[in-house]
Coordinates of C-alpha atoms in Angstrom, one line a residue:
M1 CA 14.4 -14.8 -6.5
Q2 CA 10.9 -14.8 -8.1
R3 CA 9.4 -13.0 -5.1
D4 CA 12.1 -10.3 -5.3
L5 CA 11.3 -9.8 -9.0
F6 CA 7.6 -9.4 -8.4
A7 CA 8.3 -7.0 -5.5
A8 CA 10.6 -4.9 -7.7
E9 CA 7.9 -4.9 -10.4
A10 CA 5.2 -3.8 -8.0
T11 CA 7.4 -0.9 -6.7
A12 CA 8.6 0.1 -10.2
A13 CA 5.1 0.0 -11.7
T14 CA 3.7 2.1 -8.9
L15 CA 6.5 4.7 -9.4
M16 CA 6.0 4.7 -13.1
G17 CA 2.3 5.3 -12.8
Q18 CA 3.0 8.2 -10.5
L19 CA 5.6 9.6 -12.8
V20 CA 3.4 9.3 -15.9
W21 CA 0.5 10.9 -14.3
D22 CA 2.6 13.8 -12.9
A23 CA 4.6 14.3 -16.0
S24 CA 1.5 14.4 -18.2
Q25 CA 0.1 17.1 -15.8
R26 CA -2.5 14.6 -14.6
R27 CA -3.9 14.1 -18.1
D28 CA -2.7 10.6 -19.1
H29 CA -5.0 8.5 -16.9
R30 CA -5.0 5.4 -19.1
T31 CA -1.2 4.8 -19.1
A32 CA -0.9 5.6 -15.4
R33 CA -3.8 3.2 -14.6
Q34 CA -2.1 0.4 -16.6
Y35 CA 1.0 0.8 -14.5
F36 CA -1.1 0.7 -11.3
E37 CA -2.9 -2.4 -12.4
Q38 CA 0.4 -4.0 -13.2
A39 CA 1.7 -3.1 -9.7
T40 CA -1.5 -4.5 -8.1
A41 CA -1.2 -7.8 -10.0
A42 CA 2.5 -8.1 -9.1
A43 CA 1.7 -7.4 -5.4
R44 CA -1.0 -10.1 -5.5
E45 CA 1.5 -12.6 -7.0
I46 CA 3.6 -12.3 -3.8
D47 CA 0.8 -11.7 -1.4
S48 CA 2.1 -8.2 -0.5
P49 CA -0.9 -6.2 0.9
T50 CA 1.3 -3.2 1.5
A51 CA 2.2 -2.9 -2.2
E52 CA -1.3 -3.9 -3.3
G53 CA -2.9 -1.3 -1.1
H54 CA -0.5 1.4 -2.2
A55 CA -1.2 0.7 -5.9
L56 CA -5.0 0.6 -5.3
L57 CA -4.9 3.9 -3.4
R58 CA -3.0 5.5 -6.3
T59 CA -5.6 4.1 -8.7
S60 CA -8.3 5.7 -6.6
Y61 CA -6.6 9.1 -7.0
L62 CA -6.8 8.7 -10.7
A63 CA -10.4 7.8 -10.6
L64 CA -11.3 10.7 -8.3
Y65 CA -9.1 13.5 -9.5
G66 CA -8.2 12.5 -13.0
E67 CA -11.3 10.8 -14.3
R68 CA -13.7 12.7 -12.0
D69 CA -15.4 9.5 -11.0
P70 CA -16.1 9.8 -7.2
I71 CA -18.0 6.4 -7.1
E72 CA -15.0 4.5 -8.6
G73 CA -12.6 6.6 -6.5
L74 CA -14.5 5.6 -3.3
R75 CA -14.7 2.0 -4.4
L76 CA -11.0 1.8 -4.9
T77 CA -10.2 3.6 -1.7
E78 CA -12.5 1.2 0.2
Q79 CA -10.8 -1.7 -1.5
S80 CA -7.3 -0.3 -0.5
A81 CA -8.5 0.1 3.1
E82 CA -9.8 -3.5 3.1
V83 CA -6.5 -4.8 1.8
A84 CA -4.7 -2.9 4.6
R85 CA -7.2 -4.0 7.2
S86 CA -6.8 -7.7 6.3
A87 CA -3.1 -7.3 6.4
N88 CA -3.3 -5.7 9.8
L89 CA -5.4 -8.5 11.1
R90 CA -3.1 -11.1 9.7
Y91 CA 0.2 -9.5 10.8
G92 CA -1.4 -8.1 14.0
S93 CA -2.0 -11.6 15.2
E94 CA 1.6 -12.4 14.6
Q95 CA 2.6 -9.3 16.5
R96 CA 0.4 -10.3 19.4
S97 CA 2.0 -13.8 19.4
N98 CA 5.4 -12.2 19.5
T99 CA 4.4 -9.8 22.3
A100 CA 3.1 -12.7 24.4
R101 CA 6.7 -14.1 24.4
G102 CA 8.1 -10.9 25.6
P103 CA 9.7 -7.8 24.0
V104 CA 11.4 -8.9 20.8
T105 CA 12.3 -5.4 19.4
R106 CA 13.9 -2.4 20.9
C107 CA 13.7 1.2 19.9
E108 CA 16.2 3.7 21.2
G109 CA 17.1 1.2 23.9
R110 CA 13.5 0.8 25.1
P111 CA 11.4 -2.3 24.4
L112 CA 8.4 -2.2 22.2
M113 CA 5.3 -3.4 24.1
D114 CA 2.0 -4.3 22.5
G115 CA 3.3 -2.6 19.3
A116 CA 3.9 0.7 20.9
V117 CA 7.2 2.4 21.9
A118 CA 7.5 3.4 25.5
D119 CA 7.5 7.2 25.8
N120 CA 10.3 9.3 27.3
T121 CA 8.8 9.1 30.8
G122 CA 9.6 5.4 30.9
R123 CA 5.9 4.3 30.8

């Protein structure tokens, strides 16, 4: 239950940050940033790199386009990429483990192999 609440908070706070920034015609950076920071904190509570990376990336947009701070924008973008990279490494090893046991997922009737969908030629 607690995990679901943090996940909902991360999603809602990210959405609110986007809405505030867009509705203010990209002038209210402070409030939008507070929402994105709330989303980042909630995502970290549940160890959700996807939600954390999304909130960090949105914060980087604020820094770059709103606050006109390319250094901070780059730092936040790199941080978002690192969160995504670490998640990919962590979940990628789980995917490789599942692949070693054989196809576990099917897409349009064709098995997924090594994380890729077989194309229409049957390869």
